[in-house]
């Protein structure tokens, strides 16, 4: 039974036996993510003071301007995971292709791959709005000791062994699951330790917050338009409150605590939606389902979608179960 104020390190060790894949490797992997997040947190928290905000003068595969902190966070997570020789491959939003680690070493027994969005919502950094890191962990599907292939990364979300996020907000929290519930840890920056502050996090089945960029309303599918109007009607618990931070991790985190729904539908501007399946939607869907929530593209469970490419995008609806099911009902009626 988890104890409040237990450190993340103690929690990982205590719960190691409950990992479906009993292995110290997963514990070491989670610990390395914890360390990298501390380092990134330090930089995020002083972004306004040093020359680390603003554009890095480069663009990523998405064609998005890379913020300097994006690049820094990406380098830190890759460096930490590589140096500790824990994983056999890494895929990142900031990298065009996946990175094979020690692929020439036939004795490389590392069996996990990590997919990561090192700094999601980074366009918010310059305006001091919270941002986050999202990670997803799988066992490789190709033989140990051989170089990883794209197949090791293009796995359905239902095959994840762990997933989590770090939210660099009013406090820095690491929230993750290994398939045995969701637990949240708050960083005490004074001593650099994370403490169990939110044991067994659960989405309320209902909520009254909806999170969507209503600036795209005219472009949304008719089912989404009708659901947004439903949220705004004056009836019963409605109208709901509209809250949209523009940072998936922050909107998700608030909705998981208070109850709510997050939507990033497809539109003419984003015909497949904007969010990426592998390192945004799948890990958040794993956490959502482990917290009694739900995540779909409006029709299909996110974690059942078979990926076809590393940076593919999908429409994303995620949050309190009853709210997601209501939105899906509107979508189905307009199919
Ligand atoms: P828009 C950040 O770029 C992100 O991937 C999510 O964190 C966020 O919810 C969404 O995109 C914001 O996108 O188009 O509403 O600015």
Short mmCIF file of C-alpha atoms and ligand atoms in Angstrom, two decimals:
data_model
loop_
_atom_site.label_atom_id
_atom_site.label_comp_id
_atom_site.label_asym_id
_atom_site.label_seq_id
_atom_site.Cartn_x
_atom_site.Cartn_y
_atom_site.Cartn_z
CA UNK A 1 0.00 0.00 0.00
CA UNK A 2 1.54 3.32 -1.08
CA UNK A 3 2.34 5.76 1.69
CA UNK A 4 1.92 9.52 1.30
CA UNK A 5 5.21 11.41 1.15
CA UNK A 6 7.01 8.28 0.09
CA UNK A 7 9.76 9.31 -2.33
CA UNK A 8 9.50 8.25 -5.97
CA UNK A 9 12.59 6.10 -5.54
CA UNK A 10 11.08 4.26 -2.56
CA UNK A 11 7.77 3.87 -4.41
CA UNK A 12 9.44 2.38 -7.50
CA UNK A 13 11.38 -0.13 -5.42
CA UNK A 14 8.34 -1.02 -3.29
CA UNK A 15 6.15 -1.54 -6.36
CA UNK A 16 8.76 -3.18 -8.56
CA UNK A 17 7.30 -6.60 -7.96
CA UNK A 18 3.91 -5.42 -9.28
CA UNK A 19 5.45 -4.51 -12.67
CA UNK A 20 4.07 -6.94 -15.22
CA UNK A 21 7.62 -7.21 -16.52
CA UNK A 22 9.57 -7.72 -13.30
CA UNK A 23 12.84 -6.14 -14.09
CA UNK A 24 15.16 -3.73 -12.37
CA UNK A 25 15.64 -2.27 -15.84
CA UNK A 26 12.20 -0.62 -15.84
CA UNK A 27 12.89 0.83 -12.39
CA UNK A 28 16.22 2.18 -13.59
CA UNK A 29 14.50 3.56 -16.68
CA UNK A 30 11.88 5.39 -14.61
CA UNK A 31 14.64 6.69 -12.35
CA UNK A 32 16.57 8.05 -15.32
CA UNK A 33 13.44 9.87 -16.55
CA UNK A 34 13.02 11.27 -13.05
CA UNK A 35 16.59 12.61 -13.13
CA UNK A 36 16.29 14.14 -16.61
CA UNK A 37 13.02 15.80 -15.59
CA UNK A 38 14.76 17.44 -12.63
CA UNK A 39 17.44 18.86 -14.91
CA UNK A 40 14.88 20.13 -17.45
CA UNK A 41 12.76 21.55 -14.64
CA UNK A 42 15.73 23.60 -13.45
CA UNK A 43 16.07 25.18 -16.89
CA UNK A 44 12.33 25.66 -17.44
CA UNK A 45 12.09 27.47 -14.12
CA UNK A 46 14.66 30.05 -15.11
CA UNK A 47 13.67 30.31 -18.77
CA UNK A 48 13.06 34.03 -18.48
CA UNK A 49 16.48 34.70 -16.99
CA UNK A 50 18.88 33.14 -19.42
CA UNK A 51 19.15 33.10 -23.15
CA UNK A 52 17.25 29.85 -23.43
CA UNK A 53 13.82 31.01 -24.54
CA UNK A 54 12.90 31.95 -28.04
CA UNK A 55 13.56 30.05 -31.20
CA UNK A 56 16.56 27.85 -31.67
CA UNK A 57 16.49 28.96 -35.29
CA UNK A 58 15.60 25.46 -36.44
CA UNK A 59 12.39 23.57 -37.18
CA UNK A 60 11.48 19.98 -36.25
CA UNK A 61 9.98 17.34 -38.52
CA UNK A 62 6.57 18.83 -37.82
CA UNK A 63 7.80 22.05 -39.40
CA UNK A 64 7.38 23.74 -36.01
CA UNK A 65 9.94 26.29 -34.83
CA UNK A 66 12.13 24.55 -32.28
CA UNK A 67 12.29 26.56 -29.07
CA UNK A 68 15.70 26.53 -27.42
CA UNK A 69 14.19 24.74 -24.42
CA UNK A 70 12.70 22.13 -26.76
CA UNK A 71 16.16 21.38 -28.05
CA UNK A 72 17.67 21.44 -24.56
CA UNK A 73 15.02 19.11 -23.11
CA UNK A 74 15.37 16.73 -26.05
CA UNK A 75 19.15 16.58 -25.61
CA UNK A 76 18.87 16.04 -21.84
CA UNK A 77 16.44 13.14 -22.05
CA UNK A 78 18.35 11.45 -24.88
CA UNK A 79 21.68 12.00 -23.09
CA UNK A 80 20.40 10.60 -19.76
CA UNK A 81 18.75 7.56 -21.31
CA UNK A 82 21.77 6.83 -23.52
CA UNK A 83 24.45 7.38 -20.86
CA UNK A 84 22.77 5.03 -18.43
CA UNK A 85 22.59 2.35 -21.13
CA UNK A 86 19.08 1.30 -20.19
CA UNK A 87 17.15 1.39 -23.45
CA UNK A 88 17.87 0.04 -26.93
CA UNK A 89 16.10 2.83 -28.79
CA UNK A 90 14.53 6.28 -28.45
CA UNK A 91 12.01 8.14 -30.63
CA UNK A 92 11.37 11.82 -30.02
CA UNK A 93 9.07 14.50 -31.41
CA UNK A 94 12.26 16.50 -31.99
CA UNK A 95 14.03 13.78 -34.00
CA UNK A 96 13.11 12.92 -37.60
CA UNK A 97 14.01 9.25 -37.11
CA UNK A 98 14.36 6.94 -34.11
CA UNK A 99 17.75 6.63 -32.37
CA UNK A 100 19.24 3.13 -32.00
CA UNK A 101 21.36 2.76 -28.86
CA UNK A 102 24.40 0.43 -28.80
CA UNK A 103 22.95 -1.27 -31.86
CA UNK A 104 26.33 -2.77 -32.82
CA UNK A 105 26.68 -4.50 -29.45
CA UNK A 106 25.24 -7.99 -29.90
CA UNK A 107 25.44 -8.36 -26.13
CA UNK A 108 23.08 -5.41 -25.72
CA UNK A 109 20.35 -6.97 -23.58
CA UNK A 110 18.39 -3.73 -23.14
CA UNK A 111 14.80 -4.57 -23.89
CA UNK A 112 12.90 -1.27 -23.67
CA UNK A 113 12.30 1.53 -26.15
CA UNK A 114 11.16 5.01 -25.10
CA UNK A 115 9.08 7.45 -27.14
CA UNK A 116 9.05 10.99 -25.86
CA UNK A 117 7.71 14.48 -26.40
CA UNK A 118 10.46 16.23 -24.45
CA UNK A 119 8.72 19.58 -24.06
CA UNK A 120 5.07 19.64 -25.05
CA UNK A 121 3.40 23.03 -25.27
CA UNK A 122 6.77 24.74 -25.63
CA UNK A 123 5.24 27.72 -27.44
CA UNK A 124 3.92 28.64 -23.97
CA UNK A 125 7.40 29.00 -22.45
CA UNK A 126 7.91 32.58 -23.57
CA UNK A 127 4.66 33.59 -21.86
CA UNK A 128 5.36 31.69 -18.65
CA UNK A 129 2.56 29.15 -19.06
CA UNK A 130 3.13 25.58 -17.85
CA UNK A 131 4.56 22.97 -20.22
CA UNK A 132 5.21 19.26 -19.94
CA UNK A 133 7.18 16.17 -20.93
CA UNK A 134 5.35 13.03 -22.10
CA UNK A 135 6.91 9.55 -22.29
CA UNK A 136 5.84 6.09 -23.41
CA UNK A 137 7.73 2.83 -22.81
CA UNK A 138 7.49 -0.50 -24.68
CA UNK A 139 9.40 -3.77 -24.67
CA UNK A 140 11.13 -4.20 -28.02
CA UNK A 141 9.55 -6.79 -30.36
CA UNK A 142 12.74 -7.62 -32.31
CA UNK A 143 15.40 -10.02 -30.92
CA UNK A 144 17.70 -8.81 -28.13
CA UNK A 145 21.21 -7.95 -29.31
CA UNK A 146 20.06 -6.87 -32.78
CA UNK A 147 19.64 -3.23 -33.87
CA UNK A 148 16.15 -1.90 -33.12
CA UNK A 149 13.85 -1.42 -36.10
CA UNK A 150 10.81 0.77 -36.75
CA UNK A 151 8.65 -2.21 -35.70
CA UNK A 152 9.87 -1.74 -32.12
CA UNK A 153 8.27 1.73 -32.11
CA UNK A 154 5.15 1.17 -34.23
CA UNK A 155 3.34 -0.77 -31.52
CA UNK A 156 -0.29 -0.30 -30.46
CA UNK A 157 -0.74 1.76 -27.30
CA UNK A 158 -2.19 -1.32 -25.59
CA UNK A 159 1.35 -2.82 -25.60
CA UNK A 160 2.85 -0.02 -23.47
CA UNK A 161 4.53 -1.23 -20.25
CA UNK A 162 4.68 2.28 -18.75
CA UNK A 163 3.72 5.86 -19.59
CA UNK A 164 3.82 9.18 -17.82
CA UNK A 165 4.21 12.91 -17.93
CA UNK A 166 5.99 15.68 -16.10
CA UNK A 167 4.06 18.94 -15.70
CA UNK A 168 6.29 21.97 -15.10
CA UNK A 169 3.61 24.09 -13.47
CA UNK A 170 3.16 25.97 -10.19
CA UNK A 171 4.92 22.88 -8.89
CA UNK A 172 6.67 20.18 -10.89
CA UNK A 173 4.92 16.82 -10.85
CA UNK A 174 5.73 13.45 -12.35
CA UNK A 175 2.62 11.31 -12.99
CA UNK A 176 2.99 7.78 -14.35
CA UNK A 177 1.53 4.31 -14.65
CA UNK A 178 3.00 0.85 -15.18
CA UNK A 179 -0.45 -0.65 -15.69
CA UNK A 180 -1.27 -0.79 -12.00
CA UNK A 181 -3.03 2.56 -11.45
CA UNK A 182 -1.76 6.14 -11.71
CA UNK A 183 0.34 7.92 -9.07
CA UNK A 184 1.51 11.54 -8.90
CA UNK A 185 4.75 12.75 -7.33
CA UNK A 186 5.58 16.36 -6.54
CA UNK A 187 9.15 17.61 -6.73
CA UNK A 188 10.54 19.35 -3.68
CA UNK A 189 13.03 21.62 -5.48
CA UNK A 190 14.83 22.43 -2.25
CA UNK A 191 16.12 18.87 -1.97
CA UNK A 192 15.49 17.56 -5.47
CA UNK A 193 13.29 14.65 -4.42
CA UNK A 194 9.85 13.73 -5.71
CA UNK A 195 7.27 12.81 -3.06
CA UNK A 196 4.07 10.80 -3.50
CA UNK A 197 1.44 13.57 -3.32
CA UNK A 198 -1.40 12.11 -5.44
CA UNK A 199 -1.74 8.35 -4.83
CA UNK A 200 -4.15 6.38 -7.06
CA UNK A 201 -5.27 9.28 -9.29
CA UNK A 202 -8.71 8.78 -10.86
CA UNK A 203 -10.74 10.72 -13.42
CA UNK A 204 -14.17 11.55 -11.95
CA UNK A 205 -16.65 9.72 -14.23
CA UNK A 206 -18.33 13.07 -14.92
CA UNK A 207 -17.01 16.60 -15.03
CA UNK A 208 -18.00 20.09 -16.07
CA UNK A 209 -14.86 21.30 -17.85
CA UNK A 210 -14.34 21.06 -21.59
CA UNK A 211 -10.98 21.86 -23.17
CA UNK A 212 -10.79 22.59 -26.90
CA UNK A 213 -9.42 25.36 -29.11
CA UNK A 214 -12.75 26.93 -30.05
CA UNK A 215 -10.95 29.17 -32.52
CA UNK A 216 -11.12 26.17 -34.85
CA UNK A 217 -14.88 25.69 -34.26
CA UNK A 218 -15.99 26.47 -37.81
CA UNK A 219 -13.57 23.80 -39.05
CA UNK A 220 -14.63 20.99 -36.70
CA UNK A 221 -16.64 17.90 -37.71
CA UNK A 222 -20.38 18.49 -37.19
CA UNK A 223 -20.48 15.96 -34.30
CA UNK A 224 -17.87 17.95 -32.36
CA UNK A 225 -19.70 21.21 -33.09
CA UNK A 226 -22.91 19.70 -31.70
CA UNK A 227 -21.09 18.39 -28.61
CA UNK A 228 -19.57 21.85 -27.93
CA UNK A 229 -23.06 23.39 -28.21
CA UNK A 230 -24.31 20.66 -25.82
CA UNK A 231 -21.60 21.72 -23.32
CA UNK A 232 -22.80 25.33 -23.60
CA UNK A 233 -26.54 24.68 -23.17
CA UNK A 234 -28.18 25.91 -19.95
CA UNK A 235 -29.53 22.62 -18.64
CA UNK A 236 -28.83 20.60 -15.52
CA UNK A 237 -25.08 20.73 -14.77
CA UNK A 238 -24.52 22.68 -17.99
CA UNK A 239 -23.24 25.07 -19.24
CA UNK A 240 -19.83 23.53 -18.54
CA UNK A 241 -16.74 25.66 -17.98
CA UNK A 242 -14.38 26.15 -20.92
CA UNK A 243 -10.73 25.83 -19.88
CA UNK A 244 -7.98 25.54 -22.53
CA UNK A 245 -4.36 26.20 -21.63
CA UNK A 246 -2.84 25.17 -24.95
CA UNK A 247 -0.63 22.67 -23.14
CA UNK A 248 -1.99 19.11 -23.35
CA UNK A 249 -0.28 17.96 -20.16
CA UNK A 250 -1.70 20.85 -18.11
CA UNK A 251 -5.24 20.53 -19.50
CA UNK A 252 -5.14 16.76 -19.01
CA UNK A 253 -3.78 17.03 -15.46
CA UNK A 254 -6.43 19.53 -14.36
CA UNK A 255 -9.21 17.50 -15.96
CA UNK A 256 -8.01 14.29 -14.29
CA UNK A 257 -8.18 15.97 -10.88
CA UNK A 258 -11.39 17.96 -11.37
CA UNK A 259 -13.22 15.98 -14.07
CA UNK A 260 -13.35 17.12 -17.68
CA UNK A 261 -12.77 16.39 -21.34
CA UNK A 262 -9.94 17.43 -23.68
CA UNK A 263 -10.51 17.43 -27.44
CA UNK A 264 -8.19 18.00 -30.36
CA UNK A 265 -10.45 17.03 -33.31
CA UNK A 266 -9.50 16.90 -36.96
CA UNK A 267 -10.14 20.01 -39.06
CA UNK A 268 -9.35 21.21 -42.56
CA UNK A 269 -6.14 22.72 -41.14
CA UNK A 270 -5.33 19.43 -39.35
CA UNK A 271 -7.09 16.70 -41.39
CA UNK A 272 -5.76 13.99 -39.00
CA UNK A 273 -5.80 16.15 -35.90
CA UNK A 274 -2.66 17.77 -34.50
CA UNK A 275 -1.54 15.48 -31.69
CA UNK A 276 0.87 12.62 -32.39
CA UNK A 277 -0.30 9.09 -31.72
CA UNK A 278 2.94 7.55 -30.45
CA UNK A 279 4.34 10.04 -27.95
CA UNK A 280 1.34 12.16 -27.01
CA UNK A 281 -1.97 10.31 -27.45
CA UNK A 282 -0.94 6.75 -26.54
CA UNK A 283 0.82 7.61 -23.25
CA UNK A 284 -1.98 9.99 -22.20
CA UNK A 285 -4.55 7.35 -23.18
CA UNK A 286 -2.76 4.70 -21.07
CA UNK A 287 -2.78 7.04 -18.08
CA UNK A 288 -6.43 8.01 -18.72
CA UNK A 289 -7.63 4.38 -18.84
CA UNK A 290 -5.58 3.46 -15.77
CA UNK A 291 -7.31 6.38 -14.02
CA UNK A 292 -10.82 5.21 -14.94
CA UNK A 293 -11.01 7.66 -17.86
CA UNK A 294 -11.32 7.09 -21.61
CA UNK A 295 -9.46 8.09 -24.78
CA UNK A 296 -10.52 7.71 -28.43
CA UNK A 297 -10.30 9.43 -31.78
CA UNK A 298 -14.07 9.85 -31.57
CA UNK A 299 -14.72 6.34 -32.90
CA UNK A 300 -11.80 4.03 -32.04
CA UNK A 301 -10.03 3.46 -28.70
CA UNK A 302 -6.69 5.28 -29.04
CA UNK A 303 -4.72 2.31 -27.72
CA UNK A 304 -6.21 0.00 -30.37
CA UNK A 305 -4.98 2.11 -33.31
CA UNK A 306 -2.23 0.34 -35.27
CA UNK A 307 0.53 2.90 -35.94
CA UNK A 308 1.92 3.19 -39.48
CA UNK A 309 4.48 5.95 -39.06
CA UNK A 310 6.55 7.47 -36.27
CA UNK A 311 5.03 10.97 -36.29
CA UNK A 312 1.49 10.17 -37.34
CA UNK A 313 -1.30 12.33 -35.96
CA UNK A 314 -4.76 11.31 -34.78
CA UNK A 315 -7.85 13.18 -33.55
CA UNK A 316 -7.88 12.94 -29.74
CA UNK A 317 -10.77 12.98 -27.24
CA UNK A 318 -9.79 12.12 -23.69
CA UNK A 319 -11.00 12.50 -20.11
CA UNK A 320 -13.93 11.62 -17.85
CA UNK A 321 -15.56 8.48 -19.16
CA UNK A 322 -19.15 9.76 -19.35
CA UNK A 323 -18.09 12.98 -21.08
CA UNK A 324 -16.00 11.15 -23.70
CA UNK A 325 -18.87 8.73 -24.34
CA UNK A 326 -21.28 11.66 -24.82
CA UNK A 327 -18.93 13.27 -27.34
CA UNK A 328 -18.55 9.90 -29.15
CA UNK A 329 -22.36 9.65 -29.28
CA UNK A 330 -22.55 13.01 -31.09
CA UNK A 331 -19.75 11.92 -33.43
CA UNK A 332 -21.44 8.58 -34.25
CA UNK A 333 -24.80 10.26 -34.92
CA UNK A 334 -23.18 12.47 -37.55
CA UNK A 335 -21.04 9.75 -39.19
P1 LIG B 1 -3.38 24.72 -30.61
C1 LIG B 1 1.12 21.93 -27.98
O1 LIG B 1 1.72 22.32 -29.22
C2 LIG B 1 0.09 20.88 -28.30
O2 LIG B 1 0.71 19.79 -28.90
C3 LIG B 1 -0.67 20.47 -27.05
O3 LIG B 1 0.13 20.48 -25.92
C4 LIG B 1 -1.78 21.51 -26.97
O4 LIG B 1 -2.93 21.03 -26.30
C5 LIG B 1 -2.07 21.79 -28.45
O5 LIG B 1 -0.89 21.45 -29.17
C6 LIG B 1 -2.38 23.26 -28.68
O6 LIG B 1 -2.62 23.40 -30.07
O7 LIG B 1 -3.54 24.46 -32.10
O8 LIG B 1 -4.71 24.79 -29.89
O9 LIG B 1 -2.48 25.87 -30.26
#
